[in-house]
Structure formats: C-alpha cells, structure tokens
Amino acid sequence: MAHAIGSRGMYKHCFRMACCAAALLTAGCASMAPPHERPIVAMPPTFASATPADVGTQTVAALGWRSYFTDPALTRLIEMALAHNPDLRTAVLRVQEARATYGVQRSAQLPTVGVGLDASRTRTPGDLSPSGSAVTANQFQASVGISSWEIDFWGRIASLNEAALQSYLATDAARRAASVSLIAQVADGWLGLREAQERLRLAQASAANQRESLRIFTRRLEVGAASYLELTQVQTLLVQAELLVAQMQQQRDARRLSLNTLLGDLSDGSTVATEANTPLDDTMIAPVAPGLPSDLLTRRPDVLAAEHRLQGANANIGAARAAFFPQISLTAFGGTASTELERLFRGANRVWGFSPSLSLPIFDAGRKRANLALAEVRKNLAVVQYEQTVQNAFREVADALSAQHWALRQVEVHQRALAIERERARLSRLSYDHGASSFLEVLDAERNLISAEQQLVQTRRALLSSRVALYAALGGGSHDVDETPPGPTSASPANFTRR
C-alpha cells in the first residue's frame, strides 16, 4: 500500500498521534525503584580536637579557595593547575562522557519520529496479472510515524534514565573532589618548596659562617694561637654544613619538579623557585572552624558522589524489577496514498496504521532474577561504600585537627628552643674567646643551633600543611572550583532536569 502525506491530513494525524503519545506517557512511568534513604552513619556529635577557639574562626562553607589562599603567587599556581593539570582534565572529560551518556539514555523516553519519501514503478507480466495483460503501476508514498517505541508503563526506561543522571551527578561530584584535592596538593607543594628554600638559605648562611671561621682558625694556626685539633673541628662543622646545603638543594629541585608536574608544566620552574623565596609565616594560612561532623554530608564532594552512586543503584533495582513485566511497544504512521504523483497531496487518500505489540519472555534461564539480584548486591555495595566514605571523611578531619593542634604546640616549643640555642651559641663562643672552655663546646652549640633552625622551619611548614589538609578535608572550595573552569567545557548538574 502506498503511504503519502496530505498537507491538512498529515497535521491532523500527527496531532492525534501526539495526543495519544502524551496520554500514554502520563499513564506510564510508575517507578519500581525502592525509595532512597540516606544511610545512617554513627558519628560523634563533635570533633575531638575542636577547641572553643575554633568558634571565632571563619567556616569553610563561607570560604572559597581564592578567599582562603590569599598569597598572589599561590593563587596563580592554583589557577594554572586547574587549567592544565592532566588528571583534572581527564576528570572533566569523564564528566562530559557521563553527560553525553545521560543524554543518550534520556532520549529513549520519547518516540523517534521519522519522515519517509518513496517512489517506485513496477511491471507485472500478463501471466501474473488478473487481466491477462501486462500491467505497469506507479507507487508514490510519503509518511510520518514512530517505530518500535517502548511505552514505559512500569518505569523501566525512567529508572535507567535516573541511573544515568545519578551517574553523571556522581561523576561531576568526583570532578569537584579532584579539584579540591588538586588545590590542596598545589598549596602543600608550594609550602614544601618554600620550606626547602628557607632551609637551604639557612644552610647556606651557616656554611658561609663556617667558612669564615675556617679562615680565622687557619690564620690562628699559622700564628700559633690555635691547635690543629680545633682546625679540624671547624672543618668538620663546615663539611656538615656543606652536606646539608647539597641535601637541601636536591630536596628543593625535587619539590619544584613535583609542583611543576601538578601544574602540568615541566619547564625549569625558575619563576616558581624565585617566588618561593619568602620565609614561611604562621599567619599566612588562617585556621578554619571544623563545624559539625554532619556538615561533611553536604560539603564533601566525595560524600555527595557516593550518595549519587547509591541513588543510581536504587534506580537500577527499579529497572531490574520492571523487566519482569511485559514490554509494550508502539509502531504508528499516518499520511495519504496515490498511484499518481500529481494526486498525492489531494483527495481522500489518507492512510494510517497503528500497531501495538506486547512482549513477555516465558523462559530466560533465570536471567531477569540474576539481574535483579545483581542490582540489589550493587546497591548494598554502594551503601557500604557510602558509609566508608563518610567515615573516611570524619577521620581525615579528625587527623587534620589533631595535626594542627599539636603542630601549633611544637612551633611554640621550637621557637623557645631556638632562642635558647642562639643564646647558648653566643655564650659558648664568648667563653671560648676568654679561654674558659674548649672549642668543642662551641662546635656542639653551633651544631645544635643549625638543627634548631631547621626544625623550626619544618614544624612551621607542618602547621601550615595541617591547615591545608583540614580545609580540604572539610570540603573547602568545592563550591568555588567552577570559578576557574578546568577545561574547554564545564559541565554542571544545573544544565539538566529530570524528565
């Protein structure tokens, strides 16, 4: 039969099919997924290491990374990392992949409407013709319709669509978690580089002092005012200082290369090294208030990602349950038909077809039951992973709070120890110059002074690193990372709505 589309009839039939499709959509989509319930994870009401002083500090929820890390050099490095870090670029592409997958799955909810235009000319020989004479026939057709559209009465397609959406949201949350982690790594790497630079500067100053002492004692030995033993002791201290200089140069270069890798730039890093010459300061990164443990459920992007994966697992259970019910598909078309092209769009030549079909496999060797069992096991696995993620988040915050608390105490102790060692070095040198003690005491005091200077820098860096770790553990900056899109396309959950 020839199918053709009349100008007025075509629109009427299309309107009727659209109304029918809308009614079927309204009647369908009854989801069989279990209702989502956030698992209850036992957590203490407060963090153990939180102190009353934390109440007066600014909370992470009110701070983006630009507000927290105020050093201009560090801000530039974080921007470079967000733009060029290969791991973060991979995470962005994963988000785009999940978004495209969701778009493909979402399209299955609506019918695919197609238009067909065909023409044919056939000849029937007289032996096969009822009239006994050869017949030549023309056939012209144009049609619009839908083909094998599954009507989602049981919510199977809607559940698959929800699972794809939750997968996309989880991937985007994982991208934000990767951004927060990258920001923390860059900040900590920057602190490590500055620590190495400061320790190198102290070691070089100590080596310069020991060279001057060696020159003085060499001259004293020449005039008989010092012994060769004292000269070797000065040489020993100089060798130790030069060894420390070499070690710190190696450490500085290694940390600079590690930081450049995070930035996605493997150049010599001379600019980074130049900007890292400023000494560390306890106040360059302010402490933040930890808030309540329950805040982690809404702040940490990895916790949000775990919850989205759990919701996706719930949706997959709904799709597996719906697979036990019949699948109803619809094929329909509307148009007109004619044997002559000039009469194709006129006259009462309208034709239409409506072909629903129902499919219910009787025997599938337990495949559907196995798919349902698999979906339920994966849901239980997602619950366990969610609980682990929350517990890990609490542990990271507790560890960072503890590290910050004790590092602050250690900085105070090392500051007092450094002041004592400086005074001891001064007094031992003065006592030696007056002949009241041996140079061995001076040597021991100088060695302890160098060690105290190095330890104070290390402890100060540990304090600042603990504040960076706490900021990241609390989910800091997760709502601020989109200010600097880490790729050519920034995917946002707000771009999509459920259908």
Short mmCIF file of C-alpha atoms in Angstrom, two decimals:
data_model
loop_
_atom_site.label_atom_id
_atom_site.label_comp_id
_atom_site.label_asym_id
_atom_site.label_seq_id
_atom_site.Cartn_x
_atom_site.Cartn_y
_atom_site.Cartn_z
CA MET A 1 0.00 0.00 0.00
CA ALA A 2 1.25 3.44 -0.80
CA HIS A 3 1.60 5.92 2.05
CA ALA A 4 1.54 9.65 1.42
CA ILE A 5 1.19 12.79 3.45
CA GLY A 6 -1.53 15.29 2.69
CA SER A 7 -0.93 18.84 3.80
CA ARG A 8 -4.01 19.05 6.04
CA GLY A 9 -4.49 15.39 6.82
CA MET A 10 -0.86 14.96 7.79
CA TYR A 11 -1.10 17.63 10.50
CA LYS A 12 -4.34 16.20 11.86
CA HIS A 13 -2.93 12.69 12.13
CA CYS A 14 0.32 13.98 13.67
CA PHE A 15 -1.70 15.89 16.26
CA ARG A 16 -3.76 12.82 17.08
CA MET A 17 -0.65 10.65 17.47
CA ALA A 18 0.98 13.29 19.66
CA CYS A 19 -2.07 13.39 21.93
CA CYS A 20 -2.10 9.61 22.12
CA ALA A 21 1.59 9.53 22.98
CA ALA A 22 1.13 12.18 25.69
CA ALA A 23 -1.72 10.16 27.25
CA LEU A 24 0.38 7.00 27.23
CA LEU A 25 3.30 8.85 28.81
CA THR A 26 1.01 10.22 31.52
CA ALA A 27 -0.37 6.79 32.29
CA GLY A 28 3.07 5.18 32.43
CA CYS A 29 6.34 5.76 34.23
CA ALA A 30 5.39 4.16 37.57
CA SER A 31 8.84 3.66 39.06
CA MET A 32 9.53 0.40 40.86
CA ALA A 33 12.77 1.61 42.42
CA PRO A 34 12.94 1.47 46.22
CA PRO A 35 12.75 4.90 47.90
CA HIS A 36 16.13 6.45 48.58
CA GLU A 37 17.11 6.74 52.22
CA ARG A 38 20.44 8.19 53.25
CA PRO A 39 22.26 5.55 55.32
CA ILE A 40 22.74 6.46 58.95
CA VAL A 41 26.43 6.54 59.83
CA ALA A 42 27.28 6.76 63.52
CA MET A 43 29.48 9.81 64.14
CA PRO A 44 30.35 11.69 67.31
CA PRO A 45 28.44 14.95 67.81
CA THR A 46 31.66 16.99 67.70
CA PHE A 47 35.25 16.58 66.61
CA ALA A 48 37.53 15.52 69.44
CA SER A 49 40.28 18.07 68.73
CA ALA A 50 37.96 21.01 68.14
CA THR A 51 38.54 23.82 70.63
CA PRO A 52 36.41 26.80 71.71
CA ALA A 53 38.82 29.00 69.72
CA ASP A 54 37.51 27.41 66.54
CA VAL A 55 34.15 29.10 67.06
CA GLY A 56 35.57 32.51 66.28
CA THR A 57 37.27 31.48 63.05
CA GLN A 58 35.69 31.52 59.63
CA THR A 59 33.92 28.40 58.47
CA VAL A 60 34.80 26.53 55.29
CA ALA A 61 31.26 26.93 53.96
CA ALA A 62 31.87 30.68 53.73
CA LEU A 63 35.31 30.40 52.13
CA GLY A 64 36.24 29.71 48.53
CA TRP A 65 39.83 28.79 47.77
CA ARG A 66 40.51 32.29 46.45
CA SER A 67 39.49 33.75 49.79
CA TYR A 68 41.40 31.18 51.81
CA PHE A 69 44.68 31.14 49.90
CA THR A 70 45.43 34.85 49.64
CA ASP A 71 49.08 34.65 48.57
CA PRO A 72 49.14 36.02 44.98
CA ALA A 73 51.86 33.61 43.86
CA LEU A 74 49.94 30.61 45.21
CA THR A 75 46.72 31.86 43.62
CA ARG A 76 48.41 31.97 40.22
CA LEU A 77 49.76 28.45 40.70
CA ILE A 78 46.32 27.08 41.62
CA GLU A 79 44.79 28.72 38.55
CA MET A 80 47.49 27.15 36.38
CA ALA A 81 46.86 23.73 37.92
CA LEU A 82 43.09 23.96 37.45
CA ALA A 83 43.62 24.87 33.80
CA HIS A 84 46.42 22.49 32.83
CA ASN A 85 46.66 19.55 35.26
CA PRO A 86 46.24 16.36 33.16
CA ASP A 87 44.45 14.40 35.89
CA LEU A 88 41.86 17.14 36.31
CA ARG A 89 41.44 17.44 32.56
CA THR A 90 40.74 13.70 32.50
CA ALA A 91 38.14 14.16 35.24
CA VAL A 92 36.47 16.91 33.18
CA LEU A 93 36.32 14.64 30.15
CA ARG A 94 34.79 11.92 32.32
CA VAL A 95 32.05 14.38 33.25
CA GLN A 96 31.44 15.21 29.59
CA GLU A 97 31.32 11.48 28.82
CA ALA A 98 28.75 10.89 31.58
CA ARG A 99 26.72 13.86 30.39
CA ALA A 100 26.61 12.51 26.83
CA THR A 101 25.65 9.05 28.12
CA TYR A 102 22.83 10.59 30.11
CA GLY A 103 21.64 12.45 27.00
CA VAL A 104 21.56 9.21 25.01
CA GLN A 105 19.60 7.40 27.71
CA ARG A 106 17.20 10.30 28.25
CA SER A 107 16.25 10.26 24.55
CA ALA A 108 14.79 6.74 24.96
CA GLN A 109 11.84 8.16 26.89
CA LEU A 110 10.45 9.93 23.84
CA PRO A 111 9.47 8.36 20.50
CA THR A 112 11.62 8.76 17.43
CA VAL A 113 9.56 10.42 14.69
CA GLY A 114 10.64 9.88 11.11
CA VAL A 115 9.51 11.02 7.68
CA GLY A 116 9.76 8.77 4.66
CA LEU A 117 9.50 9.74 0.98
CA ASP A 118 9.48 6.90 -1.57
CA ALA A 119 8.56 6.31 -5.20
CA SER A 120 8.51 3.09 -7.23
CA ARG A 121 7.43 1.85 -10.68
CA THR A 122 6.72 -1.87 -11.22
CA ARG A 123 5.66 -4.04 -14.18
CA THR A 124 3.57 -7.21 -13.74
CA PRO A 125 3.70 -9.68 -16.67
CA GLY A 126 0.48 -10.88 -18.24
CA ASP A 127 0.90 -14.40 -16.85
CA LEU A 128 0.66 -12.99 -13.30
CA SER A 129 -1.88 -10.26 -13.98
CA PRO A 130 -5.59 -10.97 -13.27
CA SER A 131 -6.47 -9.27 -16.56
CA GLY A 132 -4.09 -11.44 -18.55
CA SER A 133 -2.25 -8.39 -19.82
CA ALA A 134 1.00 -6.83 -18.62
CA VAL A 135 0.41 -4.03 -16.08
CA THR A 136 2.73 -1.16 -15.20
CA ALA A 137 1.99 0.52 -11.82
CA ASN A 138 3.37 3.58 -10.11
CA GLN A 139 3.60 3.98 -6.35
CA PHE A 140 4.33 7.24 -4.56
CA GLN A 141 4.45 7.49 -0.78
CA ALA A 142 5.34 9.93 1.95
CA SER A 143 4.79 9.11 5.59
CA VAL A 144 5.46 10.27 9.13
CA GLY A 145 5.41 7.93 12.07
CA ILE A 146 7.10 6.28 15.00
CA SER A 147 8.68 2.86 15.04
CA SER A 148 9.01 0.39 17.95
CA TRP A 149 8.65 2.95 20.70
CA GLU A 150 8.53 1.28 24.10
CA ILE A 151 5.77 2.72 26.30
CA ASP A 152 7.21 2.94 29.79
CA PHE A 153 4.24 1.67 31.81
CA TRP A 154 6.42 0.10 34.50
CA GLY A 155 9.11 2.79 34.71
CA ARG A 156 11.96 0.70 33.31
CA ILE A 157 13.23 3.41 30.97
CA ALA A 158 12.61 6.10 33.58
CA SER A 159 14.70 4.11 36.06
CA LEU A 160 17.51 3.71 33.55
CA ASN A 161 17.30 7.44 32.87
CA GLU A 162 17.53 8.17 36.61
CA ALA A 163 20.52 5.83 36.93
CA ALA A 164 22.29 7.65 34.08
CA LEU A 165 21.52 11.02 35.66
CA GLN A 166 22.88 9.93 39.04
CA SER A 167 25.97 8.56 37.34
CA TYR A 168 26.50 11.95 35.71
CA LEU A 169 25.99 13.79 39.01
CA ALA A 170 28.39 11.40 40.77
CA THR A 171 30.99 11.94 38.08
CA ASP A 172 30.66 15.71 38.36
CA ALA A 173 30.98 15.50 42.16
CA ALA A 174 34.07 13.33 41.71
CA ARG A 175 35.47 16.01 39.42
CA ARG A 176 34.92 18.61 42.12
CA ALA A 177 36.56 16.30 44.65
CA ALA A 178 39.54 16.01 42.32
CA SER A 179 39.64 19.81 42.06
CA VAL A 180 39.69 20.21 45.86
CA SER A 181 42.40 17.57 46.14
CA LEU A 182 44.45 19.30 43.44
CA ILE A 183 44.12 22.67 45.16
CA ALA A 184 45.33 21.12 48.42
CA GLN A 185 48.23 19.36 46.67
CA VAL A 186 49.35 22.57 44.97
CA ALA A 187 49.11 24.53 48.21
CA ASP A 188 51.02 21.86 50.13
CA GLY A 189 53.60 21.56 47.34
CA TRP A 190 54.03 25.34 47.41
CA LEU A 191 54.59 25.21 51.17
CA GLY A 192 57.05 22.36 50.73
CA LEU A 193 59.02 24.32 48.15
CA ARG A 194 59.14 27.38 50.36
CA GLU A 195 60.25 25.23 53.27
CA ALA A 196 63.08 23.76 51.17
CA GLN A 197 64.09 27.24 50.01
CA GLU A 198 64.17 28.59 53.56
CA ARG A 199 66.10 25.62 54.91
CA LEU A 200 68.53 25.94 52.01
CA ARG A 201 69.01 29.61 52.79
CA LEU A 202 69.73 28.81 56.45
CA ALA A 203 72.16 26.06 55.46
CA GLN A 204 73.97 28.37 53.04
CA ALA A 205 74.24 31.07 55.72
CA SER A 206 75.63 28.51 58.16
CA ALA A 207 78.12 27.26 55.58
CA ALA A 208 79.25 30.84 54.94
CA ASN A 209 79.79 31.38 58.66
CA GLN A 210 81.79 28.19 58.94
CA ARG A 211 83.98 29.20 56.01
CA GLU A 212 84.74 32.45 57.78
CA SER A 213 85.53 30.50 60.97
CA LEU A 214 87.81 28.21 58.98
CA ARG A 215 89.66 31.23 57.59
CA ILE A 216 90.09 32.67 61.08
CA PHE A 217 91.28 29.39 62.61
CA THR A 218 93.63 28.77 59.71
CA ARG A 219 95.21 32.13 60.44
CA ARG A 220 95.32 31.38 64.17
CA LEU A 221 97.02 28.09 63.49
CA GLU A 222 99.62 29.87 61.41
CA VAL A 223 100.45 32.24 64.29
CA GLY A 224 100.23 29.51 66.94
CA ALA A 225 97.04 30.80 68.59
CA ALA A 226 95.01 27.65 67.85
CA SER A 227 95.64 23.93 67.67
CA TYR A 228 95.30 21.67 64.66
CA LEU A 229 92.54 19.80 66.53
CA GLU A 230 90.46 22.95 66.70
CA LEU A 231 91.04 23.50 62.98
CA THR A 232 89.75 20.00 62.17
CA GLN A 233 86.70 20.62 64.34
CA VAL A 234 85.90 23.75 62.33
CA GLN A 235 86.46 21.78 59.13
CA THR A 236 84.06 19.11 60.37
CA LEU A 237 81.34 21.68 61.01
CA LEU A 238 81.90 23.20 57.56
CA VAL A 239 81.65 19.80 55.88
CA GLN A 240 78.40 19.11 57.71
CA ALA A 241 77.00 22.48 56.64
CA GLU A 242 78.02 21.91 53.01
CA LEU A 243 76.44 18.46 53.09
CA LEU A 244 73.21 19.97 54.38
CA VAL A 245 73.33 22.56 51.58
CA ALA A 246 73.65 19.80 48.97
CA GLN A 247 70.79 17.82 50.54
CA MET A 248 68.52 20.86 50.62
CA GLN A 249 69.34 21.74 47.02
CA GLN A 250 68.34 18.24 45.98
CA GLN A 251 65.13 18.47 48.03
CA ARG A 252 64.29 21.89 46.57
CA ASP A 253 64.74 20.69 43.00
CA ALA A 254 62.64 17.58 43.65
CA ARG A 255 59.80 19.59 45.19
CA ARG A 256 59.94 22.13 42.39
CA LEU A 257 59.65 19.37 39.80
CA SER A 258 56.77 17.78 41.73
CA LEU A 259 54.96 21.13 41.86
CA ASN A 260 55.53 21.72 38.15
CA THR A 261 54.03 18.29 37.45
CA LEU A 262 50.86 19.29 39.30
CA LEU A 263 50.77 22.48 37.23
CA GLY A 264 51.09 20.49 34.01
CA ASP A 265 54.31 22.36 33.23
CA LEU A 266 57.65 20.53 33.12
CA SER A 267 59.78 23.61 32.40
CA ASP A 268 62.73 24.53 34.58
CA GLY A 269 60.39 26.27 37.05
CA SER A 270 62.71 29.20 37.63
CA THR A 271 59.78 31.58 38.11
CA VAL A 272 58.23 29.30 40.73
CA ALA A 273 61.55 29.00 42.54
CA THR A 274 62.02 32.78 42.57
CA GLU A 275 58.57 33.41 44.04
CA ALA A 276 59.18 30.78 46.74
CA ASN A 277 61.97 32.73 48.43
CA THR A 278 59.69 34.34 51.03
CA PRO A 279 60.06 32.75 54.51
CA LEU A 280 57.13 30.80 55.93
CA ASP A 281 54.83 32.62 58.32
CA ASP A 282 52.39 31.03 60.77
CA THR A 283 49.69 33.54 59.80
CA MET A 284 49.88 33.12 56.02
CA ILE A 285 47.12 30.47 56.20
CA ALA A 286 44.46 31.14 58.81
CA PRO A 287 42.74 28.31 60.74
CA VAL A 288 39.17 27.38 59.88
CA ALA A 289 36.31 26.17 62.06
CA PRO A 290 35.52 22.46 61.60
CA GLY A 291 31.81 22.89 62.28
CA LEU A 292 29.75 19.78 62.97
CA PRO A 293 30.51 16.27 61.65
CA SER A 294 27.10 16.18 59.92
CA ASP A 295 28.19 19.12 57.74
CA LEU A 296 30.51 16.75 55.89
CA LEU A 297 27.47 15.11 54.28
CA THR A 298 26.66 18.30 52.40
CA ARG A 299 30.14 19.79 51.94
CA ARG A 300 32.41 16.95 50.86
CA PRO A 301 32.05 16.28 47.12
CA ASP A 302 33.25 12.69 47.51
CA VAL A 303 30.43 12.03 50.01
CA LEU A 304 27.94 13.58 47.59
CA ALA A 305 29.35 11.41 44.80
CA ALA A 306 28.90 8.28 46.94
CA GLU A 307 25.29 9.24 47.64
CA HIS A 308 24.60 9.80 43.93
CA ARG A 309 26.04 6.36 43.19
CA LEU A 310 23.72 4.91 45.83
CA GLN A 311 20.72 6.63 44.23
CA GLY A 312 21.82 5.26 40.85
CA ALA A 313 21.98 1.76 42.31
CA ASN A 314 18.41 2.22 43.61
CA ALA A 315 17.28 3.21 40.12
CA ASN A 316 18.93 0.13 38.62
CA ILE A 317 16.89 -2.03 41.01
CA GLY A 318 13.74 -0.36 39.67
CA ALA A 319 14.79 -1.14 36.09
CA ALA A 320 15.53 -4.77 37.01
CA ARG A 321 12.12 -5.14 38.67
CA ALA A 322 10.31 -3.58 35.71
CA ALA A 323 11.97 -6.10 33.37
CA PHE A 324 9.67 -8.82 34.82
CA PHE A 325 6.62 -7.10 33.33
CA PRO A 326 5.56 -7.07 29.68
CA GLN A 327 7.24 -4.65 27.33
CA ILE A 328 4.73 -2.75 25.23
CA SER A 329 5.94 -1.15 22.01
CA LEU A 330 4.11 1.01 19.51
CA THR A 331 4.55 1.49 15.78
CA ALA A 332 2.31 4.02 14.06
CA PHE A 333 2.19 6.14 10.93
CA GLY A 334 -0.13 8.50 9.15
CA GLY A 335 -0.35 10.00 5.65
CA THR A 336 -2.00 9.65 2.22
CA ALA A 337 -1.50 7.36 -0.75
CA SER A 338 -1.83 7.69 -4.53
CA THR A 339 -0.78 5.98 -7.70
CA GLU A 340 -0.14 9.30 -9.39
CA LEU A 341 2.26 11.94 -8.15
CA GLU A 342 0.02 14.90 -9.01
CA ARG A 343 -2.79 13.47 -6.85
CA LEU A 344 -0.56 12.60 -3.92
CA PHE A 345 -1.45 15.65 -1.82
CA ARG A 346 -5.12 16.00 -2.73
CA GLY A 347 -8.27 13.99 -2.35
CA ALA A 348 -9.37 11.50 0.28
CA ASN A 349 -6.23 9.41 0.08
CA ARG A 350 -5.38 9.39 3.78
CA VAL A 351 -3.98 6.21 5.25
CA TRP A 352 -2.81 5.34 8.76
CA GLY A 353 -1.53 2.42 10.73
CA PHE A 354 -1.43 1.64 14.46
CA SER A 355 0.48 -1.45 15.61
CA PRO A 356 0.98 -2.01 19.34
CA SER A 357 2.94 -5.07 20.41
CA LEU A 358 3.44 -6.86 23.72
CA SER A 359 6.45 -8.98 24.60
CA LEU A 360 6.91 -11.16 27.69
CA PRO A 361 9.54 -13.89 27.59
CA ILE A 362 8.31 -17.06 29.25
CA PHE A 363 11.71 -18.65 29.83
CA ASP A 364 15.04 -16.82 30.08
CA ALA A 365 17.02 -19.30 32.20
CA GLY A 366 16.80 -17.01 35.27
CA ARG A 367 18.44 -14.02 33.60
CA LYS A 368 15.98 -11.46 34.98
CA ARG A 369 16.22 -12.82 38.51
CA ALA A 370 20.01 -12.77 38.26
CA ASN A 371 19.93 -9.16 37.02
CA LEU A 372 17.71 -8.19 39.95
CA ALA A 373 19.99 -9.96 42.41
CA LEU A 374 22.99 -8.24 40.84
CA ALA A 375 21.32 -4.81 41.15
CA GLU A 376 20.48 -5.45 44.81
CA VAL A 377 24.04 -6.57 45.60
CA ARG A 378 25.43 -3.47 43.89
CA LYS A 379 23.02 -1.33 45.94
CA ASN A 380 24.28 -2.96 49.15
CA LEU A 381 27.84 -2.39 47.96
CA ALA A 382 27.03 1.28 47.33
CA VAL A 383 25.67 1.56 50.88
CA VAL A 384 28.91 0.15 52.30
CA GLN A 385 30.98 2.46 50.10
CA TYR A 386 28.91 5.44 51.25
CA GLU A 387 29.49 4.53 54.89
CA GLN A 388 33.21 4.10 54.26
CA THR A 389 33.39 7.47 52.50
CA VAL A 390 31.69 9.24 55.41
CA GLN A 391 33.89 7.51 57.97
CA ASN A 392 37.00 8.33 55.95
CA ALA A 393 35.90 11.98 55.75
CA PHE A 394 35.45 12.12 59.52
CA ARG A 395 38.85 10.50 60.06
CA GLU A 396 40.58 12.96 57.72
CA VAL A 397 39.07 15.94 59.54
CA ALA A 398 39.97 14.49 62.93
CA ASP A 399 43.52 13.78 61.79
CA ALA A 400 43.94 17.29 60.40
CA LEU A 401 42.57 18.86 63.58
CA SER A 402 44.91 16.78 65.70
CA ALA A 403 47.88 17.60 63.48
CA GLN A 404 47.04 21.31 63.62
CA HIS A 405 46.67 21.27 67.41
CA TRP A 406 49.97 19.50 68.11
CA ALA A 407 51.91 21.27 65.36
CA LEU A 408 50.96 24.59 66.94
CA ARG A 409 52.30 23.38 70.27
CA GLN A 410 55.51 22.17 68.61
CA VAL A 411 56.04 25.52 66.89
CA GLU A 412 55.83 27.27 70.24
CA VAL A 413 58.33 24.82 71.80
CA HIS A 414 60.75 25.07 68.84
CA GLN A 415 60.63 28.87 68.98
CA ARG A 416 61.72 28.76 72.62
CA ALA A 417 64.33 26.13 71.84
CA LEU A 418 65.77 28.25 69.01
CA ALA A 419 66.06 31.28 71.29
CA ILE A 420 67.86 29.13 73.87
CA GLU A 421 70.26 27.64 71.30
CA ARG A 422 71.12 31.08 69.93
CA GLU A 423 71.96 32.31 73.41
CA ARG A 424 73.94 29.15 74.10
CA ALA A 425 75.94 29.57 70.89
CA ARG A 426 76.69 33.18 71.79
CA LEU A 427 77.78 32.33 75.32
CA SER A 428 79.90 29.35 74.26
CA ARG A 429 81.70 31.47 71.67
CA LEU A 430 82.27 34.19 74.27
CA SER A 431 83.52 31.64 76.82
CA TYR A 432 85.91 30.15 74.27
CA ASP A 433 87.27 33.58 73.32
CA HIS A 434 88.07 34.18 77.02
CA GLY A 435 89.71 30.78 77.38
CA ALA A 436 87.10 29.46 79.82
CA SER A 437 86.02 26.50 77.64
CA SER A 438 87.18 24.36 74.75
CA PHE A 439 86.16 24.82 71.16
CA LEU A 440 84.28 21.51 71.37
CA GLU A 441 81.53 23.30 73.29
CA VAL A 442 81.34 25.92 70.55
CA LEU A 443 81.15 23.19 67.94
CA ASP A 444 78.33 21.43 69.79
CA ALA A 445 76.42 24.69 70.28
CA GLU A 446 76.73 25.64 66.59
CA ARG A 447 75.54 22.20 65.52
CA ASN A 448 72.50 22.39 67.82
CA LEU A 449 71.71 25.89 66.58
CA ILE A 450 71.66 24.72 62.96
CA SER A 451 69.40 21.81 63.92
CA ALA A 452 67.03 24.09 65.87
CA GLU A 453 66.69 26.48 62.93
CA GLN A 454 65.92 23.63 60.55
CA GLN A 455 63.41 22.01 62.92
CA LEU A 456 61.50 25.26 63.43
CA VAL A 457 61.06 25.68 59.68
CA GLN A 458 59.93 22.06 59.33
CA THR A 459 57.44 22.38 62.18
CA ARG A 460 56.05 25.66 60.86
CA ARG A 461 55.52 24.05 57.47
CA ALA A 462 53.79 21.08 59.19
CA LEU A 463 51.41 23.51 60.90
CA LEU A 464 50.53 25.24 57.63
CA SER A 465 50.15 21.89 55.85
CA SER A 466 47.74 20.71 58.56
CA ARG A 467 45.57 23.77 57.88
CA VAL A 468 45.59 23.00 54.17
CA ALA A 469 44.65 19.38 54.92
CA LEU A 470 41.83 20.49 57.22
CA TYR A 471 40.49 22.88 54.59
CA ALA A 472 40.41 20.10 52.00
CA ALA A 473 39.02 17.51 54.46
CA LEU A 474 36.10 19.81 55.23
CA GLY A 475 35.27 20.08 51.53
CA GLY A 476 36.62 23.61 51.29
CA GLY A 477 36.41 25.22 47.89
CA SER A 478 34.15 22.52 46.42
CA HIS A 479 31.51 25.15 45.58
CA ASP A 480 34.17 27.56 44.32
CA VAL A 481 36.16 25.40 41.92
CA ASP A 482 33.86 26.15 38.98
CA GLU A 483 35.02 29.77 39.03
CA THR A 484 38.05 28.59 37.05
CA PRO A 485 36.76 26.01 34.55
CA PRO A 486 39.34 23.23 34.32
CA GLY A 487 38.71 22.52 30.67
CA PRO A 488 37.14 23.72 27.44
CA THR A 489 33.64 22.77 28.63
CA SER A 490 32.40 22.97 32.19
CA ALA A 491 29.58 20.54 32.93
CA SER A 492 27.12 21.47 35.61
CA PRO A 493 24.25 19.44 37.04
CA ALA A 494 22.09 22.54 36.75
CA ASN A 495 22.10 22.09 32.98
CA PHE A 496 19.85 19.05 33.27
CA THR A 497 16.40 18.40 34.60
CA ARG A 498 14.63 15.10 35.16
CA ARG A 499 12.02 14.15 32.62
#
